[in-house]
Short mmCIF file of C-alpha atoms and ligand atoms in Angstrom, two decimals:
data_model
loop_
_atom_site.label_atom_id
_atom_site.label_comp_id
_atom_site.label_asym_id
_atom_site.label_seq_id
_atom_site.Cartn_x
_atom_site.Cartn_y
_atom_site.Cartn_z
CA MET A 88 31.34 -3.09 -8.20
CA ASP A 89 29.89 -0.50 -5.84
CA VAL A 90 26.46 -1.58 -4.74
CA ARG A 91 23.69 0.95 -5.28
CA VAL A 92 20.16 -0.01 -4.32
CA ARG A 93 16.97 1.91 -3.99
CA TYR A 94 13.64 1.91 -2.24
CA ALA A 95 11.14 3.33 -4.72
CA PRO A 96 7.72 3.64 -3.11
CA SER A 97 4.71 5.31 -4.66
CA PRO A 98 3.23 7.71 -2.13
CA THR A 99 -0.35 6.54 -2.44
CA GLY A 100 -1.01 5.42 1.12
CA LEU A 101 0.57 4.93 4.50
CA GLN A 102 3.82 2.97 4.59
CA HIS A 103 2.89 -0.67 4.76
CA ILE A 104 4.77 -3.35 6.71
CA GLY A 105 5.56 -5.04 3.38
CA GLY A 106 6.94 -1.83 1.90
CA ILE A 107 9.07 -1.16 4.92
CA ARG A 108 10.38 -4.71 4.75
CA THR A 109 11.56 -3.90 1.18
CA ALA A 110 13.16 -0.68 2.45
CA LEU A 111 14.94 -2.52 5.27
CA PHE A 112 16.29 -5.27 3.01
CA ASN A 113 17.63 -2.67 0.59
CA TYR A 114 19.07 -0.56 3.38
CA PHE A 115 20.77 -3.47 5.14
CA PHE A 116 22.09 -4.90 1.90
CA ALA A 117 23.57 -1.50 1.01
CA LYS A 118 25.15 -1.05 4.43
CA SER A 119 26.54 -4.55 4.71
CA SER A 120 28.14 -4.34 1.28
CA GLY A 121 29.51 -0.83 1.71
CA GLY A 122 27.13 0.53 -0.91
CA LYS A 123 24.59 3.29 -1.19
CA PHE A 124 20.93 3.28 -0.28
CA ILE A 125 18.84 5.56 -2.43
CA LEU A 126 15.30 6.75 -1.87
CA ARG A 127 13.26 7.52 -4.95
CA VAL A 128 9.69 8.74 -4.90
CA GLU A 129 7.65 7.21 -7.72
CA ASP A 130 4.81 9.68 -7.82
CA THR A 131 3.82 9.48 -11.48
CA ASP A 132 0.31 8.36 -10.60
CA ARG A 133 -0.97 11.81 -9.72
CA GLU A 134 -4.50 10.61 -9.06
CA ARG A 135 -3.47 8.33 -6.25
CA TYR A 136 -0.76 10.63 -4.92
CA SER A 137 -1.20 12.39 -1.59
CA ASP A 138 0.97 14.79 0.39
CA GLU A 139 0.07 12.91 3.51
CA SER A 140 1.61 9.68 2.25
CA LEU A 141 4.81 11.43 1.24
CA GLU A 142 4.95 12.92 4.71
CA ASP A 143 4.29 9.46 6.14
CA LEU A 144 7.14 7.98 4.08
CA TYR A 145 9.65 10.47 5.48
CA SER A 146 8.42 10.30 9.05
CA THR A 147 8.30 6.49 9.07
CA LEU A 148 11.87 6.13 7.81
CA ASP A 149 12.93 8.83 10.23
CA TRP A 150 11.24 7.05 13.14
CA LEU A 151 12.98 3.81 12.20
CA GLY A 152 16.29 5.63 11.93
CA ILE A 153 16.74 4.65 8.30
CA LYS A 154 18.77 7.34 6.56
CA TRP A 155 19.10 7.42 2.81
CA ASP A 156 22.42 8.33 1.20
CA GLU A 157 20.76 9.96 -1.79
CA GLY A 158 17.21 11.01 -2.37
CA PRO A 159 14.70 13.74 -1.67
CA VAL A 160 15.64 16.25 1.03
CA VAL A 161 19.31 15.14 1.13
CA GLY A 162 19.87 15.34 -2.64
CA GLY A 163 22.71 13.58 -4.44
CA PRO A 164 24.51 13.48 -7.78
CA TYR A 165 21.68 11.81 -9.73
CA GLY A 166 18.77 13.97 -8.66
CA PRO A 167 16.07 15.00 -8.66
CA TYR A 168 14.89 11.86 -6.88
CA ILE A 169 11.20 12.60 -7.17
CA GLN A 170 9.82 11.34 -10.46
CA SER A 171 7.34 14.16 -10.97
CA GLU A 172 10.36 16.46 -11.20
CA ARG A 173 11.89 14.35 -13.97
CA PHE A 174 9.17 14.37 -16.62
CA ASP A 175 11.39 16.02 -19.26
CA ILE A 176 13.88 13.19 -18.94
CA TYR A 177 11.28 10.49 -19.59
CA LYS A 178 9.90 12.34 -22.58
CA GLU A 179 13.34 12.76 -24.08
CA TYR A 180 14.18 9.08 -23.71
CA ALA A 181 10.81 7.90 -25.04
CA GLU A 182 11.23 10.12 -28.10
CA LYS A 183 14.70 8.75 -28.60
CA LEU A 184 13.20 5.25 -28.87
CA VAL A 185 10.72 6.53 -31.45
CA LYS A 186 13.53 8.01 -33.51
CA GLU A 187 15.36 4.72 -33.44
CA GLY A 188 12.25 2.84 -34.55
CA LYS A 189 11.89 0.98 -31.26
CA ALA A 190 8.75 2.75 -30.22
CA TYR A 191 6.01 4.62 -32.05
CA TYR A 192 3.28 7.19 -31.68
CA CYS A 193 -0.23 5.86 -31.30
CA TYR A 194 -3.21 8.11 -31.94
CA CYS A 195 -5.96 5.68 -31.14
CA THR A 196 -8.81 7.20 -29.20
CA PRO A 197 -10.10 5.58 -26.03
CA GLU A 198 -13.32 4.87 -27.97
CA ARG A 199 -11.46 2.92 -30.66
CA LEU A 200 -9.56 0.90 -28.04
CA GLU A 201 -12.75 0.14 -26.16
CA LYS A 202 -14.47 -1.05 -29.33
CA LEU A 203 -11.47 -3.19 -30.18
CA ARG A 204 -11.61 -4.77 -26.74
CA GLU A 205 -15.31 -5.50 -27.02
CA GLU A 206 -14.81 -7.17 -30.38
CA GLN A 207 -11.96 -9.28 -29.07
CA VAL A 208 -14.08 -10.42 -26.16
CA LYS A 209 -17.06 -11.13 -28.39
CA SER A 210 -15.11 -13.12 -30.96
CA LYS A 211 -13.23 -14.89 -28.17
CA SER A 212 -10.13 -13.92 -30.08
CA GLU A 213 -6.95 -15.61 -28.92
CA TYR A 214 -5.26 -12.28 -29.35
CA GLN A 215 -6.23 -9.78 -26.68
CA GLY A 216 -5.02 -6.23 -26.45
CA TYR A 217 -3.81 -3.44 -28.65
CA ASP A 218 -3.70 -4.42 -32.34
CA ARG A 219 -0.63 -2.33 -33.27
CA HIS A 220 -2.83 -0.26 -35.52
CA CYS A 221 -0.51 2.75 -35.41
CA ALA A 222 2.78 0.87 -35.73
CA ASN A 223 2.81 1.25 -39.47
CA LEU A 224 1.30 4.69 -40.06
CA THR A 225 2.86 6.53 -42.94
CA ASP A 226 4.36 9.96 -42.37
CA GLU A 227 1.38 11.51 -44.18
CA GLU A 228 -1.14 9.72 -42.03
CA ARG A 229 0.71 10.83 -38.93
CA ALA A 230 0.90 14.42 -40.09
CA GLU A 231 -2.84 14.37 -40.72
CA LEU A 232 -3.59 13.08 -37.22
CA GLU A 233 -1.25 15.66 -35.71
CA LYS A 234 -3.06 18.35 -37.65
CA GLN A 235 -6.31 17.23 -36.08
CA GLY A 236 -4.69 18.03 -32.76
CA ILE A 237 -4.73 14.48 -31.47
CA LYS A 238 -2.12 14.00 -28.75
CA PRO A 239 -0.47 10.61 -29.20
CA VAL A 240 0.89 8.16 -26.65
CA ILE A 241 4.21 6.41 -27.21
CA ARG A 242 4.16 2.63 -27.33
CA LEU A 243 7.08 0.23 -27.18
CA LYS A 244 7.44 -2.23 -30.07
CA VAL A 245 7.45 -5.62 -28.41
CA PRO A 246 8.64 -8.47 -30.61
CA THR A 247 5.81 -10.82 -31.51
CA THR A 248 7.99 -13.90 -31.54
CA GLY A 249 10.71 -15.27 -29.29
CA LYS A 250 10.94 -14.96 -25.55
CA THR A 251 12.58 -12.82 -22.92
CA THR A 252 14.42 -14.13 -19.89
CA PHE A 253 15.79 -12.46 -16.84
CA HIS A 254 17.74 -13.95 -14.02
CA ASP A 255 16.64 -13.47 -10.45
CA VAL A 256 19.06 -14.14 -7.61
CA ILE A 257 16.36 -15.86 -5.59
CA MET A 258 13.91 -17.19 -8.14
CA GLY A 259 16.35 -18.27 -10.86
CA ASP A 260 15.61 -17.72 -14.55
CA ILE A 261 12.23 -16.29 -15.37
CA THR A 262 11.13 -16.52 -18.98
CA ARG A 263 8.12 -15.16 -20.76
CA LYS A 264 7.03 -15.49 -24.36
CA ASN A 265 7.15 -12.08 -25.97
CA LYS A 266 3.68 -12.55 -27.39
CA ASP A 267 2.41 -12.79 -23.80
CA ILE A 268 3.95 -9.50 -22.79
CA SER A 269 1.22 -6.91 -23.00
CA PRO A 270 1.24 -5.98 -26.70
CA ASP A 271 3.07 -2.75 -27.25
CA PRO A 272 2.60 -1.19 -23.83
CA ILE A 273 2.35 2.54 -23.43
CA LEU A 274 5.54 4.23 -22.25
CA LEU A 275 4.47 7.85 -22.35
CA LYS A 276 0.85 8.94 -21.96
CA SER A 277 -0.73 11.58 -24.15
CA ASP A 278 -0.41 14.17 -21.40
CA GLY A 279 3.34 13.59 -21.31
CA PHE A 280 3.26 11.53 -18.12
CA PRO A 281 5.44 8.43 -18.15
CA THR A 282 4.07 5.05 -17.15
CA TYR A 283 5.60 3.24 -14.21
CA HIS A 284 7.66 0.97 -16.48
CA LEU A 285 9.35 3.73 -18.43
CA ALA A 286 10.17 5.95 -15.47
CA ASN A 287 11.30 3.03 -13.33
CA VAL A 288 13.73 1.66 -15.93
CA ILE A 289 15.15 5.03 -16.93
CA ASP A 290 15.72 6.04 -13.33
CA ASP A 291 17.27 2.76 -12.29
CA HIS A 292 19.70 3.12 -15.16
CA LEU A 293 20.47 6.82 -14.77
CA MET A 294 20.83 6.46 -11.01
CA GLY A 295 23.30 3.62 -11.45
CA ILE A 296 21.21 1.07 -9.56
CA THR A 297 23.07 -2.25 -9.45
CA HIS A 298 20.53 -4.48 -7.68
CA ILE A 299 16.79 -4.30 -7.83
CA MET A 300 15.27 -5.65 -4.66
CA ARG A 301 11.54 -5.33 -4.75
CA ALA A 302 8.36 -7.24 -4.02
CA GLN A 303 7.66 -10.44 -5.94
CA GLU A 304 4.49 -8.95 -7.33
CA TRP A 305 6.73 -7.06 -9.77
CA ILE A 306 8.06 -10.26 -11.35
CA PRO A 307 5.54 -10.11 -14.24
CA SER A 308 6.96 -6.68 -15.16
CA GLY A 309 10.49 -8.08 -15.31
CA PRO A 310 10.54 -9.24 -18.94
CA LEU A 311 9.09 -5.96 -20.17
CA HIS A 312 11.72 -4.06 -18.20
CA VAL A 313 14.42 -6.22 -19.76
CA LEU A 314 13.06 -5.41 -23.23
CA LEU A 315 13.24 -1.75 -22.32
CA TYR A 316 16.85 -2.02 -21.15
CA GLU A 317 17.64 -3.77 -24.42
CA ALA A 318 15.86 -1.14 -26.48
CA PHE A 319 17.94 1.54 -24.80
CA GLY A 320 21.08 -0.55 -25.08
CA TRP A 321 21.61 -0.51 -21.32
CA GLU A 322 22.95 -3.18 -19.02
CA VAL A 323 20.27 -5.03 -17.07
CA PRO A 324 20.75 -4.75 -13.29
CA THR A 325 20.70 -7.76 -10.96
CA TYR A 326 17.20 -8.72 -9.92
CA CYS A 327 16.27 -9.96 -6.50
CA HIS A 328 12.53 -10.27 -5.99
CA LEU A 329 11.61 -10.54 -2.33
CA PRO A 330 9.35 -13.20 -0.86
CA MET A 331 5.79 -12.16 -0.18
CA VAL A 332 4.68 -11.08 3.27
CA MET A 333 1.75 -13.26 4.28
CA GLY A 334 -0.69 -13.31 7.13
CA LYS A 335 -1.03 -16.39 9.30
CA ASP A 336 -3.54 -17.93 6.89
CA GLY A 337 -1.10 -17.83 3.97
CA GLN A 338 -2.87 -14.93 2.27
CA LYS A 339 -1.10 -11.72 1.38
CA LEU A 340 -0.88 -9.52 4.48
CA SER A 341 -3.79 -7.10 4.50
CA LYS A 342 -6.11 -5.19 6.79
CA ARG A 343 -8.08 -8.39 7.35
CA HIS A 344 -5.16 -9.67 9.40
CA GLY A 345 -4.76 -6.55 11.52
CA SER A 346 -2.80 -3.33 11.29
CA THR A 347 -0.58 -3.09 8.25
CA ALA A 348 0.51 0.55 8.33
CA VAL A 349 3.71 1.21 10.25
CA ARG A 350 2.08 4.38 11.57
CA GLU A 351 -0.56 2.28 13.32
CA PHE A 352 2.07 0.14 15.00
CA ARG A 353 3.88 3.24 16.08
CA ASP A 354 0.71 4.74 17.55
CA LYS A 355 -0.05 1.59 19.50
CA GLY A 356 3.37 1.72 21.07
CA TYR A 357 5.70 -0.58 19.23
CA LEU A 358 9.34 0.40 19.48
CA PRO A 359 11.23 1.02 16.25
CA GLU A 360 13.91 -1.52 17.16
CA ALA A 361 11.24 -4.22 17.59
CA ILE A 362 9.72 -3.44 14.20
CA ILE A 363 13.14 -3.42 12.52
CA ASN A 364 14.23 -6.66 14.14
CA TYR A 365 11.02 -8.58 13.58
CA VAL A 366 10.18 -7.30 10.11
CA THR A 367 13.68 -8.14 8.88
CA LEU A 368 13.11 -11.71 10.00
CA VAL A 369 10.07 -12.05 7.75
CA GLY A 370 11.62 -13.81 4.76
CA TRP A 371 15.21 -13.56 5.92
CA SER A 372 17.32 -15.09 8.64
CA LEU A 373 20.93 -14.96 9.72
CA ASP A 374 21.34 -18.63 10.54
CA GLY A 375 17.85 -19.96 11.06
CA SER A 376 17.93 -19.43 14.81
CA THR A 377 19.25 -16.01 15.91
CA GLU A 378 16.31 -13.87 16.95
CA PHE A 379 17.65 -10.68 18.46
CA LEU A 380 19.47 -8.48 16.03
CA SER A 381 19.96 -4.76 16.42
CA LYS A 382 19.93 -2.37 13.53
CA GLU A 383 23.70 -1.99 13.89
CA GLU A 384 24.21 -5.74 13.76
CA LEU A 385 21.98 -6.07 10.71
CA GLU A 386 23.95 -3.32 9.00
CA HIS A 387 26.90 -5.70 9.15
CA CYS A 388 25.49 -9.18 8.84
CA PHE A 389 22.70 -8.86 6.27
CA LYS A 390 23.37 -11.09 3.28
CA MET A 391 21.30 -11.32 0.13
CA GLU A 392 21.89 -15.09 -0.02
CA ASN A 393 19.96 -15.50 3.20
CA ILE A 394 16.74 -14.13 1.77
CA HIS A 395 14.17 -16.89 1.58
CA LYS A 396 12.43 -18.01 -1.54
CA ASN A 397 9.22 -18.95 0.21
CA PRO A 398 6.78 -16.37 1.49
CA GLY A 399 7.40 -15.01 4.97
CA LYS A 400 4.68 -15.11 7.60
CA PHE A 401 3.96 -11.99 9.57
CA ASP A 402 2.96 -13.15 13.02
CA TYR A 403 1.44 -10.40 15.16
CA LYS A 404 1.96 -12.41 18.34
CA LYS A 405 5.63 -12.84 17.61
CA LEU A 406 5.97 -9.12 17.04
CA ASP A 407 4.24 -8.50 20.38
CA TRP A 408 6.74 -10.78 22.02
CA PHE A 409 9.68 -8.94 20.44
CA ASN A 410 8.18 -5.65 21.48
CA SER A 411 7.64 -6.69 25.08
CA GLN A 412 11.26 -7.85 25.21
CA TYR A 413 12.53 -4.57 23.77
CA ILE A 414 10.40 -2.59 26.22
CA ARG A 415 12.06 -4.48 29.07
CA MET A 416 15.50 -3.82 27.62
CA ALA A 417 14.90 -0.09 27.17
CA SER A 418 15.99 2.33 29.89
CA ASP A 419 13.42 3.50 32.42
CA ASP A 420 13.99 7.09 31.38
CA ARG A 421 13.22 6.37 27.76
CA ILE A 422 10.11 4.37 28.60
CA ALA A 423 8.91 7.09 30.97
CA SER A 424 9.10 9.69 28.26
CA LEU A 425 7.47 7.38 25.72
CA LEU A 426 4.61 6.59 28.10
CA THR A 427 3.85 10.20 28.95
CA PRO A 428 1.89 11.02 25.76
CA TYR A 429 -0.38 7.99 26.30
CA LEU A 430 -1.14 9.11 29.85
CA VAL A 431 -1.75 12.68 28.71
CA LYS A 432 -4.06 11.50 25.95
CA ALA A 433 -6.00 9.33 28.38
CA GLY A 434 -6.51 12.41 30.53
CA PHE A 435 -4.59 10.90 33.44
CA ILE A 436 -1.96 13.60 33.68
CA SER A 437 -1.69 17.16 32.50
CA ASP A 438 0.19 18.42 29.47
CA PRO A 439 2.94 19.13 30.30
CA PRO A 440 2.92 16.91 33.40
CA THR A 441 3.49 18.47 36.80
CA LYS A 442 6.55 17.49 38.84
CA GLU A 443 4.34 15.28 40.96
CA GLU A 444 2.86 13.54 37.94
CA GLU A 445 6.30 13.03 36.48
CA GLU A 446 7.33 11.36 39.68
CA LYS A 447 4.30 9.09 39.55
CA VAL A 448 5.08 8.10 35.97
CA ARG A 449 8.65 7.40 36.95
CA LEU A 450 7.49 5.02 39.71
CA LEU A 451 5.14 3.34 37.30
CA VAL A 452 7.79 2.47 34.73
CA ALA A 453 9.64 -0.40 36.39
CA PRO A 454 6.60 -2.53 37.25
CA ALA A 455 4.81 -1.62 34.00
CA LYS A 456 7.78 -2.63 31.84
CA GLU A 457 7.23 -6.23 32.84
CA ARG A 458 3.61 -6.22 31.83
CA MET A 459 3.35 -4.28 28.58
CA LYS A 460 3.24 -5.77 25.12
CA VAL A 461 2.79 -2.33 23.63
CA LEU A 462 3.21 1.06 25.23
CA SER A 463 -0.48 1.87 24.97
CA ASP A 464 -1.15 -0.99 27.43
CA ILE A 465 -0.13 1.51 30.09
CA VAL A 466 -3.57 3.11 29.94
CA GLU A 467 -5.37 -0.02 31.16
CA LEU A 468 -2.56 -1.00 33.49
CA SER A 469 -2.33 2.33 35.29
CA LYS A 470 -5.87 3.59 35.16
CA PHE A 471 -6.43 2.66 38.82
CA LEU A 472 -3.83 5.18 39.85
CA PHE A 473 -5.40 8.13 38.13
CA LYS A 474 -9.09 7.33 38.05
CA ASP A 475 -10.86 5.41 40.77
CA GLU A 476 -13.72 3.51 39.17
CA PRO A 477 -14.63 0.68 41.58
CA VAL A 478 -16.03 -2.55 40.20
CA SER A 479 -19.52 -3.15 41.52
CA ASP A 480 -20.10 -6.48 39.80
CA LYS A 481 -19.19 -9.11 42.40
CA ASP A 482 -18.57 -11.75 39.73
CA VAL A 483 -15.47 -9.88 38.63
CA TYR A 484 -13.92 -10.45 42.06
CA ILE A 485 -14.80 -14.13 42.25
CA ALA A 486 -12.04 -16.31 40.79
CA LYS A 487 -12.69 -19.56 38.99
CA GLY A 488 -13.48 -22.29 41.51
CA SER A 489 -14.28 -19.84 44.29
CA ASP A 490 -17.62 -18.44 45.46
CA LEU A 491 -19.24 -15.46 47.13
CA VAL A 492 -18.50 -16.46 50.72
CA LYS A 493 -14.93 -17.55 50.08
CA THR A 494 -14.26 -14.37 48.13
CA LYS A 495 -15.51 -12.25 51.01
CA ASP A 496 -13.31 -14.24 53.41
CA ALA A 497 -10.36 -13.80 51.08
CA LEU A 498 -10.88 -10.03 51.11
CA VAL A 499 -11.27 -9.81 54.90
CA GLU A 500 -8.55 -12.21 55.94
CA GLY A 501 -6.27 -11.56 53.00
CA GLY A 502 -6.49 -7.83 53.62
CA LYS A 503 -5.50 -8.33 57.24
CA ILE A 504 -2.49 -10.50 56.29
CA LEU A 505 -1.45 -7.99 53.69
CA PHE A 506 -1.66 -4.74 55.59
CA ASP A 507 -0.59 -6.07 58.99
CA GLY A 508 2.36 -7.65 57.22
CA LEU A 509 3.30 -4.43 55.45
CA ARG A 510 3.00 -2.40 58.62
CA GLU A 511 5.25 -4.87 60.38
CA ASN A 512 7.71 -4.59 57.49
CA LYS A 513 7.49 -8.28 56.69
CA ALA A 514 9.23 -9.41 53.52
CA GLU A 515 6.92 -9.48 50.50
CA GLU A 516 7.68 -13.15 49.87
CA LYS A 517 6.64 -13.93 53.42
CA ILE A 518 3.34 -12.10 53.00
CA GLU A 519 2.79 -13.89 49.73
CA GLU A 520 3.35 -17.25 51.39
CA GLU A 521 0.80 -16.40 54.04
CA LEU A 522 -1.71 -15.43 51.38
CA MET A 523 -1.11 -18.75 49.70
CA SER A 524 -1.75 -20.67 52.91
CA LEU A 525 -4.94 -18.68 53.26
CA ALA A 526 -5.94 -19.98 49.83
CA GLU A 527 -5.28 -23.50 51.03
CA ARG A 528 -7.37 -22.95 54.14
CA LEU A 529 -10.23 -21.56 52.07
CA GLU A 530 -9.81 -24.45 49.62
CA VAL A 531 -9.44 -22.22 46.61
CA LYS A 532 -6.68 -21.79 44.05
CA VAL A 533 -4.15 -19.00 44.66
CA ASN A 534 -6.16 -16.72 42.44
CA GLY A 535 -9.13 -17.18 44.75
CA VAL A 536 -7.26 -14.89 47.15
CA PHE A 537 -5.25 -12.70 44.80
CA GLN A 538 -7.95 -11.91 42.27
CA PRO A 539 -10.43 -10.28 44.68
CA ILE A 540 -7.66 -8.26 46.30
CA ARG A 541 -6.36 -7.19 42.92
CA VAL A 542 -9.80 -6.15 41.71
CA ALA A 543 -10.44 -4.32 44.99
CA LEU A 544 -7.24 -2.29 44.73
CA THR A 545 -6.89 -1.77 41.00
CA ASN A 546 -10.50 -2.05 39.80
CA SER A 547 -9.35 -4.56 37.21
CA GLN A 548 -8.40 -8.20 36.76
CA VAL A 549 -5.26 -7.31 34.84
CA SER A 550 -2.89 -4.96 36.51
CA LEU A 551 0.56 -4.40 37.83
CA PRO A 552 2.02 -6.76 40.42
CA LEU A 553 0.23 -6.49 43.78
CA PHE A 554 2.96 -4.94 45.90
CA ASP A 555 3.86 -2.46 43.19
CA SER A 556 0.23 -1.41 43.00
CA ILE A 557 0.12 -0.83 46.76
CA ARG A 558 3.36 1.14 46.67
CA LEU A 559 1.93 3.34 43.95
CA LEU A 560 -1.42 3.86 45.68
CA GLY A 561 -0.03 4.17 49.19
CA ILE A 562 -1.22 2.03 52.10
CA PRO A 563 -4.07 4.28 53.30
CA GLU A 564 -5.69 4.48 49.86
CA SER A 565 -5.17 0.75 49.31
CA GLU A 566 -6.84 -0.06 52.61
CA ARG A 567 -9.72 2.25 51.83
CA ARG A 568 -10.34 0.46 48.55
CA LEU A 569 -10.13 -2.95 50.16
CA GLU A 570 -12.60 -1.87 52.84
CA ARG A 571 -14.93 -0.67 50.12
CA ALA A 572 -14.85 -4.06 48.44
CA ILE A 573 -15.54 -5.83 51.73
CA ASN A 574 -18.58 -3.61 52.20
CA LEU A 575 -19.78 -4.54 48.73
CA PHE A 576 -19.69 -8.20 49.73
CA LYS A 577 -21.49 -7.46 52.98
CA GLU A 578 -24.42 -5.99 51.09
CA ASN A 579 -26.97 -8.32 49.68
N1 LIG B 1382 6.87 2.30 -7.25
C1 LIG B 1382 6.86 0.87 -7.19
C2 LIG B 1382 6.13 0.46 -5.92
O1 LIG B 1382 5.51 1.26 -5.33
C3 LIG B 1382 8.28 0.38 -7.20
C4 LIG B 1382 8.47 -0.98 -7.75
C5 LIG B 1382 9.95 -1.24 -7.93
O2 LIG B 1382 10.64 -1.27 -6.91
O3 LIG B 1382 10.40 -1.38 -9.04
O4 LIG B 1382 6.14 -0.65 -5.48
ZN1 ZN B 1383 -2.90 3.35 -32.17
#
């Protein structure tokens, strides 16, 4: 059997980490089994639809390098792949079910349904929901209602007895009593729009989808979908509901935990390969231990059997770690060009950068690569190079366990060791050793010497490695800043 899977998002918001995880699992499963990955846009909910989210869907997949074999833009033999362009198809199939007696027209007004609901609540009726009022209308009654101009919906006849089961590759058999399936759900609305269930089932069938990999929150819809396949006389595809994506606290991942939109991660400076690698490991693993997997490797080694049953935890710290590793592995050229927009936006360099600025960025890359979790960290890390905003609060210079006098001594004596050493071309390790002995002499921890010097030169406690900072600033400018800090400590 040729595998055909689909990612079928509804463009109602920015692409979420959980959604992209579904896309990646489908994509990797398709690739690793020599099948096709299809993109289908489920935009039947026109109220929640937005152009921006459709745009975001395309640009996010594009950024991740996920190409679909069939779908919008690229087309394919089962198109169109945008549901709003397929309304005639849904109507035709819904009417076919009516003709076969498996579905029926319902003319109930919203007012009648609301009253029905109120009564059911008031009488604490065991039976909740639509009362199948229109299931047995005579032809005359129907004709009368039509004459009044009432536009009907189409409802599926759900059996009132028995149960419906579907098999899920991960979750096993899932069974629901038919009487618990929403009584006679609407398939086609009165304005001719299909509901999610109708459009989803028809498209999966017509597009030849073999495996349905989607979020576990769709499990409750499974039995109804199976009833629909049966009503149409179609073969039920293989189901594989994916484990939930949770935050650290075991709750469904949401804004409370942090960013959830891929766009936000991208803006902060996560690399696509880090997102792909880490997100694929949420609820899936190759062998329980392999961490680094490239997209190309995943395209070969992804197996459906390795999807976990239990929810996956999305750990922001772990993603940061992956990202910092991928930043280190990336070429300097690539990182330089990725950093440039952040520096332009911060107002540090011009747009486009001058030759001189480009050179500065280039020099910045190697030391910065070691210190960034995300690309946007470059702004804080490199600010000292572009904007000189000296720290006037002495406490910032004073390391834990040190004091005012020792900090001043560290600046004066440390500065001498540093710049004399550099002028004499001493090895950096040698200079470092001397600075450490100074710390011993002053009876402070190493940071008691390094922190004040770092703050003096880079105006910050977190920065690039010391010698890299001096190289970037140049010795004269570095000395000037150190002198300035010493003067601050001389004042009272
Ligand atoms: N349009 C649905 C969603 O946005 C698709 C569910 C499915 O994959 O069947 O999640
Ligand atoms: Zn009705």
